[in-house]
Amino acid sequence: MFIELSLGKFENFTKKDLNIGINTIFDAINELFLNNIPKNINAEDFGQWVKEVFIFNDKIEPSKFNLINIYKEIEGFKNLKGKGVRNLRIEKLKKIFNNLSYIEAKYFTKIVIGEMRGGIKEGLFKKALSKFYDIDKKDFNEIFLKSGNFKNLIENFRKGEFKIEVLKPIPMMLAEKVENFEEIFSENKKNIAIEYKYDGIRVQIHKKGDSVKIFSRNLNDITEKIPSIVLKIKDNLKDINEIILEGELIGFNDKKELLPFQILMSKIFKEDKDDYCVLDIYLFDILYLEGEDLTNLPYLKRMEFLEKIKDGLNRVKFLITDDIDEVKNFYDEAVKNGFEGIMIKDLNGIYSGGKRGKLWLKLKKVLTVDLVILEAFWGYGRRMNWLSDYMLYCLSKDMNKYLPLGKTFKGLTDKEFQEMTERLLNIKIEDIDGGIRVKPEIVVEVAFEDIQRSSKYESGYALRFARILRIRDDKLPSDIDTIEDIEEIFNKLHNL
C-alpha cells in the first residue's frame, strides 16, 4: 500500500479507473472553501496549488486519516459510475479533503492526477527490499517476476513461497532496439529466432480451469473488452487446466486486411464498433503450463512447448537461422506484407520479465522513439482551432525529469487532431504563450530521419523531420525512451 501510494501506481486499478481530473478537483476545492480561492497563487504544480489554498483558508490541522483510510478512499472512486457520477466524485473529494492536512492534500492530489514524481522509482523500492530481505539482485528479480507486483511480492515473503500464480499478471519482457542487421549478430549470437513484428496489442493470457484473464502490456485486465478472444482460448485449450501465454492481438477488416494499431485500439477501447472488425491472437511465448514454471527455460525449449499446445491457435511467423542474408530476406518479406519489422530472440535466453535487454531485439522499418507530450500549441490556417503542434519530451537518465527534443505537427489526421485537442484540454495544467502545458499522460510513437545536436533544447538533441506514427495509449509515461536511448541512437547514426 505504501509503495503504491509512493509511486502513484496501483495494483488493482488504474488512474483511468479513478477518472479524476484537475477540473474535478478544482471544483471540489472551490465548493469546500465556498469559492474563497486567492487569484494569484505561485505554485509549481497543481498539488502545490491545493496546498496553498488550504493554507490561505487556515486549514492546517492534523489529518484525521491514516494510509489505510487514504488507500480505501482512493480505491472507492473506481466504483463510482452512472448518471451524475461527476457530482458524486466531487462530493467524495470534498469529504476526503476535509479530513486531510494541507501537506496530505498536496500529495493526495498529486497521486490521483498522476503527478507523483518525487524521485522514487520502482527500482529504488526493489533495491531497498532486496537489501531488507538480504537477497542478491538476480534472485530478487526472479522472485519479483513470479510475484508480478509489489503487493504480491510482500505477501509471498510473508508466506515464504515464491511461485507464479495463474490469473495474476507477470511483468512482460521487453526488447531492445537495433538500427541495422549487423547489430543483430554483434553479440556473437549463433542461431537466433526471428519473428514478424505485428502492429497489434501485446497481451498476456492466463487460463485456470474455466477462468480466462487477458492482460495488456501494462498488466491491466482487458478481458471484458475482448470476449471473442476469451471464447477462442476456452475452445482451443479445453484440455489444459493452467497455462500462461503471450501473444499479439490483431484485427482485420472485412477485406481481411490488417487494421493499423490506432484503429485497432479504437475498436477495442473506445467503443468504436461502427465498422467491421475481426480480432485474432498470434502467440509467441509460453510462460507456465500445468504447474510448471517455464520462464527459466531457454526460448527454444519454450517454443517447443508452445508448438505442442497451440492446437487451433495461431503462432507468429518465425524462422531459426544464423545467416544474415536470411534475416534480411525475412525482414523484407515482413515489411512487404505490412508488418512493423522483425523481432530477434536469443534461443538460449530465459524470460526476464519487466527487463529490457539484448535477449530480445527489435528492428523496425523506420527509426522511432516513444515520447510524451508536455506542451501543445494552437495551429494555423485550417488547424487554427486545434492543438496541433506538440513539444516532445524524453526522460532524463534518472527518470525523474523530462527533456525536450523538439516539436512536430506532422503525422495525425484531422480527426485525430480534433480528438487530441479534446484530450489535451482535459489534462491542461496552465495556459502558455500560444498553447497549453499539460500533464505527462499522452505517449506517442515518433518517427524521424535523424538526430542532431542542439543547444536550443536542454536535452542537447533535436529530432529531424519528426512525425507522429501513432498514439500509444497502451504505454505509460514511464515507458518512454530516455536521454540515454537518444544518445545511443545518435552515436549509431553518426558512427561515434
PDB file of C-alpha atoms in Angstrom, residues 253-405:
ATOM      1  CA  ASN A 253     -11.349  -5.503 -41.676  1.00  0.00           C
ATOM      2  CA  ASP A 254     -13.976  -7.025 -43.980  1.00  0.00           C
ATOM      3  CA  LYS A 255     -11.336  -7.416 -46.722  1.00  0.00           C
ATOM      4  CA  LYS A 256      -9.178  -9.464 -44.338  1.00  0.00           C
ATOM      5  CA  GLU A 257      -6.623  -6.657 -44.236  1.00  0.00           C
ATOM      6  CA  LEU A 258      -4.693  -5.930 -41.042  1.00  0.00           C
ATOM      7  CA  LEU A 259      -6.023  -2.954 -39.101  1.00  0.00           C
ATOM      8  CA  PRO A 260      -3.443  -0.316 -38.091  1.00  0.00           C
ATOM      9  CA  PHE A 261      -2.681  -0.147 -34.374  1.00  0.00           C
ATOM     10  CA  GLN A 262      -4.551   3.120 -33.800  1.00  0.00           C
ATOM     11  CA  ILE A 263      -7.766   1.842 -35.396  1.00  0.00           C
ATOM     12  CA  LEU A 264      -7.486  -1.439 -33.502  1.00  0.00           C
ATOM     13  CA  MET A 265      -7.171   0.469 -30.215  1.00  0.00           C
ATOM     14  CA  SER A 266     -10.297   2.489 -31.012  1.00  0.00           C
ATOM     15  CA  LYS A 267     -12.271  -0.663 -31.833  1.00  0.00           C
ATOM     16  CA  ILE A 268     -11.390  -2.276 -28.514  1.00  0.00           C
ATOM     17  CA  PHE A 269     -11.070   0.547 -26.002  1.00  0.00           C
ATOM     18  CA  LYS A 270     -13.100   3.444 -27.403  1.00  0.00           C
ATOM     19  CA  GLU A 271     -16.282   1.579 -28.237  1.00  0.00           C
ATOM     20  CA  ASP A 272     -15.895   2.387 -31.957  1.00  0.00           C
ATOM     21  CA  LYS A 273     -17.963  -0.529 -33.201  1.00  0.00           C
ATOM     22  CA  ASP A 274     -19.297   1.045 -36.399  1.00  0.00           C
ATOM     23  CA  ASP A 275     -17.038  -0.749 -38.845  1.00  0.00           C
ATOM     24  CA  TYR A 276     -16.375  -4.429 -39.344  1.00  0.00           C
ATOM     25  CA  CYS A 277     -13.557  -5.836 -37.224  1.00  0.00           C
ATOM     26  CA  VAL A 278     -12.486  -9.409 -36.507  1.00  0.00           C
ATOM     27  CA  LEU A 279      -9.985  -9.969 -33.704  1.00  0.00           C
ATOM     28  CA  ASP A 280      -7.424 -12.732 -33.627  1.00  0.00           C
ATOM     29  CA  ILE A 281      -4.460 -13.731 -31.499  1.00  0.00           C
ATOM     30  CA  TYR A 282      -0.969 -14.732 -32.636  1.00  0.00           C
ATOM     31  CA  LEU A 283       1.073 -16.473 -29.928  1.00  0.00           C
ATOM     32  CA  PHE A 284       4.834 -16.180 -29.456  1.00  0.00           C
ATOM     33  CA  ASP A 285       5.623 -17.429 -25.930  1.00  0.00           C
ATOM     34  CA  ILE A 286       4.509 -19.715 -23.119  1.00  0.00           C
ATOM     35  CA  LEU A 287       5.470 -18.987 -19.504  1.00  0.00           C
ATOM     36  CA  TYR A 288       3.599 -21.564 -17.446  1.00  0.00           C
ATOM     37  CA  LEU A 289       1.978 -24.935 -18.061  1.00  0.00           C
ATOM     38  CA  GLU A 290       0.135 -27.244 -15.662  1.00  0.00           C
ATOM     39  CA  GLY A 291       2.054 -26.256 -12.535  1.00  0.00           C
ATOM     40  CA  GLU A 292       5.434 -25.886 -14.241  1.00  0.00           C
ATOM     41  CA  ASP A 293       7.196 -22.512 -14.393  1.00  0.00           C
ATOM     42  CA  LEU A 294       8.777 -22.258 -17.855  1.00  0.00           C
ATOM     43  CA  THR A 295      10.347 -18.793 -17.536  1.00  0.00           C
ATOM     44  CA  ASN A 296      13.825 -20.147 -16.753  1.00  0.00           C
ATOM     45  CA  LEU A 297      13.849 -22.442 -19.778  1.00  0.00           C
ATOM     46  CA  PRO A 298      15.681 -21.355 -22.966  1.00  0.00           C
ATOM     47  CA  TYR A 299      13.474 -19.700 -25.567  1.00  0.00           C
ATOM     48  CA  LEU A 300      13.958 -22.636 -27.947  1.00  0.00           C
ATOM     49  CA  LYS A 301      12.522 -25.009 -25.334  1.00  0.00           C
ATOM     50  CA  ARG A 302       9.580 -22.685 -24.705  1.00  0.00           C
ATOM     51  CA  MET A 303       8.944 -22.579 -28.461  1.00  0.00           C
ATOM     52  CA  GLU A 304       8.758 -26.388 -28.451  1.00  0.00           C
ATOM     53  CA  PHE A 305       6.200 -26.340 -25.620  1.00  0.00           C
ATOM     54  CA  LEU A 306       4.181 -23.730 -27.491  1.00  0.00           C
ATOM     55  CA  GLU A 307       4.167 -25.799 -30.676  1.00  0.00           C
ATOM     56  CA  LYS A 308       2.745 -28.787 -28.793  1.00  0.00           C
ATOM     57  CA  ILE A 309      -0.177 -26.967 -27.186  1.00  0.00           C
ATOM     58  CA  LYS A 310      -1.191 -24.262 -29.677  1.00  0.00           C
ATOM     59  CA  ASP A 311      -3.756 -26.553 -31.344  1.00  0.00           C
ATOM     60  CA  GLY A 312      -6.142 -24.303 -33.315  1.00  0.00           C
ATOM     61  CA  LEU A 313      -4.488 -21.071 -32.187  1.00  0.00           C
ATOM     62  CA  ASN A 314      -2.213 -19.042 -34.465  1.00  0.00           C
ATOM     63  CA  ARG A 315       1.513 -18.698 -33.958  1.00  0.00           C
ATOM     64  CA  VAL A 316       3.603 -15.732 -35.106  1.00  0.00           C
ATOM     65  CA  LYS A 317       5.574 -16.477 -38.255  1.00  0.00           C
ATOM     66  CA  PHE A 318       9.192 -17.267 -37.360  1.00  0.00           C
ATOM     67  CA  LEU A 319      12.489 -18.556 -38.714  1.00  0.00           C
ATOM     68  CA  ILE A 320      15.528 -20.020 -36.952  1.00  0.00           C
ATOM     69  CA  THR A 321      18.774 -19.048 -38.659  1.00  0.00           C
ATOM     70  CA  ASP A 322      22.377 -17.882 -38.313  1.00  0.00           C
ATOM     71  CA  ASP A 323      22.533 -16.370 -41.807  1.00  0.00           C
ATOM     72  CA  ILE A 324      22.340 -12.570 -42.105  1.00  0.00           C
ATOM     73  CA  ASP A 325      21.019 -12.810 -45.676  1.00  0.00           C
ATOM     74  CA  GLU A 326      18.107 -14.946 -44.473  1.00  0.00           C
ATOM     75  CA  VAL A 327      17.407 -12.337 -41.802  1.00  0.00           C
ATOM     76  CA  LYS A 328      17.377  -9.574 -44.449  1.00  0.00           C
ATOM     77  CA  ASN A 329      15.031 -11.559 -46.699  1.00  0.00           C
ATOM     78  CA  PHE A 330      12.709 -12.322 -43.772  1.00  0.00           C
ATOM     79  CA  TYR A 331      12.670  -8.629 -42.825  1.00  0.00           C
ATOM     80  CA  ASP A 332      11.884  -7.570 -46.412  1.00  0.00           C
ATOM     81  CA  GLU A 333       9.062 -10.119 -46.529  1.00  0.00           C
ATOM     82  CA  ALA A 334       7.631  -8.840 -43.225  1.00  0.00           C
ATOM     83  CA  VAL A 335       7.663  -5.202 -44.356  1.00  0.00           C
ATOM     84  CA  LYS A 336       6.229  -6.099 -47.778  1.00  0.00           C
ATOM     85  CA  ASN A 337       3.331  -7.870 -46.055  1.00  0.00           C
ATOM     86  CA  GLY A 338       2.533  -4.785 -43.989  1.00  0.00           C
ATOM     87  CA  PHE A 339       4.211  -5.693 -40.692  1.00  0.00           C
ATOM     88  CA  GLU A 340       6.255  -3.327 -38.491  1.00  0.00           C
ATOM     89  CA  GLY A 341       9.529  -5.188 -38.846  1.00  0.00           C
ATOM     90  CA  ILE A 342      11.015  -8.168 -37.030  1.00  0.00           C
ATOM     91  CA  MET A 343      11.773  -9.420 -33.535  1.00  0.00           C
ATOM     92  CA  ILE A 344      15.083 -11.183 -32.907  1.00  0.00           C
ATOM     93  CA  LYS A 345      15.289 -13.586 -29.961  1.00  0.00           C
ATOM     94  CA  ASP A 346      18.189 -15.455 -28.402  1.00  0.00           C
ATOM     95  CA  LEU A 347      17.324 -19.161 -28.476  1.00  0.00           C
ATOM     96  CA  ASN A 348      19.195 -19.677 -25.191  1.00  0.00           C
ATOM     97  CA  GLY A 349      17.534 -16.745 -23.453  1.00  0.00           C
ATOM     98  CA  ILE A 350      15.306 -17.115 -20.410  1.00  0.00           C
ATOM     99  CA  TYR A 351      12.187 -14.981 -19.897  1.00  0.00           C
ATOM    100  CA  SER A 352      13.321 -11.868 -17.971  1.00  0.00           C
ATOM    101  CA  GLY A 353      10.051 -10.189 -17.062  1.00  0.00           C
ATOM    102  CA  GLY A 354       9.998  -6.419 -16.722  1.00  0.00           C
ATOM    103  CA  LYS A 355      13.501  -6.088 -18.167  1.00  0.00           C
ATOM    104  CA  ARG A 356      14.765  -4.686 -21.457  1.00  0.00           C
ATOM    105  CA  GLY A 357      17.897  -6.378 -22.728  1.00  0.00           C
ATOM    106  CA  LYS A 358      19.743  -7.996 -25.600  1.00  0.00           C
ATOM    107  CA  LEU A 359      18.000 -11.372 -25.304  1.00  0.00           C
ATOM    108  CA  TRP A 360      15.189  -9.822 -27.349  1.00  0.00           C
ATOM    109  CA  LEU A 361      15.839  -7.250 -30.073  1.00  0.00           C
ATOM    110  CA  LYS A 362      13.549  -5.404 -32.468  1.00  0.00           C
ATOM    111  CA  LEU A 363      14.295  -3.977 -35.903  1.00  0.00           C
ATOM    112  CA  LYS A 364      11.610  -1.690 -37.328  1.00  0.00           C
ATOM    113  CA  LYS A 365      11.215  -0.292 -40.823  1.00  0.00           C
ATOM    114  CA  VAL A 366      11.618   3.302 -39.601  1.00  0.00           C
ATOM    115  CA  LEU A 367      13.565   4.957 -36.794  1.00  0.00           C
ATOM    116  CA  THR A 368      11.164   5.526 -33.912  1.00  0.00           C
ATOM    117  CA  VAL A 369      11.154   6.618 -30.292  1.00  0.00           C
ATOM    118  CA  ASP A 370       8.380   6.761 -27.712  1.00  0.00           C
ATOM    119  CA  LEU A 371       7.974  10.254 -26.250  1.00  0.00           C
ATOM    120  CA  VAL A 372       5.465  12.192 -24.168  1.00  0.00           C
ATOM    121  CA  ILE A 373       3.681  15.471 -24.969  1.00  0.00           C
ATOM    122  CA  LEU A 374       4.065  18.198 -22.329  1.00  0.00           C
ATOM    123  CA  GLU A 375       3.168  21.290 -24.352  1.00  0.00           C
ATOM    124  CA  ALA A 376       0.694  21.748 -27.197  1.00  0.00           C
ATOM    125  CA  PHE A 377       0.214  24.803 -29.395  1.00  0.00           C
ATOM    126  CA  TRP A 378      -2.697  26.063 -31.473  1.00  0.00           C
ATOM    127  CA  GLY A 379      -2.268  25.598 -35.215  1.00  0.00           C
ATOM    128  CA  TYR A 380      -2.626  27.948 -38.161  1.00  0.00           C
ATOM    129  CA  GLY A 381      -4.931  28.052 -41.168  1.00  0.00           C
ATOM    130  CA  ARG A 382      -7.311  25.101 -41.203  1.00  0.00           C
ATOM    131  CA  ARG A 383      -5.686  23.840 -37.974  1.00  0.00           C
ATOM    132  CA  MET A 384      -6.277  27.078 -36.077  1.00  0.00           C
ATOM    133  CA  ASN A 385      -8.972  25.526 -33.848  1.00  0.00           C
ATOM    134  CA  TRP A 386      -6.845  22.506 -32.927  1.00  0.00           C
ATOM    135  CA  LEU A 387      -3.920  21.964 -30.614  1.00  0.00           C
ATOM    136  CA  SER A 388      -1.822  20.504 -33.407  1.00  0.00           C
ATOM    137  CA  ASP A 389       1.824  21.372 -32.728  1.00  0.00           C
ATOM    138  CA  TYR A 390       3.374  19.269 -29.983  1.00  0.00           C
ATOM    139  CA  MET A 391       6.556  19.630 -27.942  1.00  0.00           C
ATOM    140  CA  LEU A 392       8.001  16.161 -27.414  1.00  0.00           C
ATOM    141  CA  TYR A 393       9.966  15.021 -24.375  1.00  0.00           C
ATOM    142  CA  CYS A 394      12.089  12.032 -23.356  1.00  0.00           C
ATOM    143  CA  LEU A 395      13.036  11.031 -19.807  1.00  0.00           C
ATOM    144  CA  SER A 396      16.263  12.027 -18.080  1.00  0.00           C
ATOM    145  CA  LYS A 397      18.833   9.392 -17.149  1.00  0.00           C
ATOM    146  CA  ASP A 398      17.459   9.092 -13.599  1.00  0.00           C
ATOM    147  CA  MET A 399      13.877   9.059 -14.996  1.00  0.00           C
ATOM    148  CA  ASN A 400      12.957  11.959 -12.711  1.00  0.00           C
ATOM    149  CA  LYS A 401      12.754  14.727 -15.304  1.00  0.00           C
ATOM    150  CA  TYR A 402      11.503  15.286 -18.852  1.00  0.00           C
ATOM    151  CA  LEU A 403      13.855  16.682 -21.512  1.00  0.00           C
ATOM    152  CA  PRO A 404      12.677  18.349 -24.766  1.00  0.00           C
ATOM    153  CA  LEU A 405      13.594  17.028 -28.218  1.00  0.00           C
TER     154      LEU A 405
END
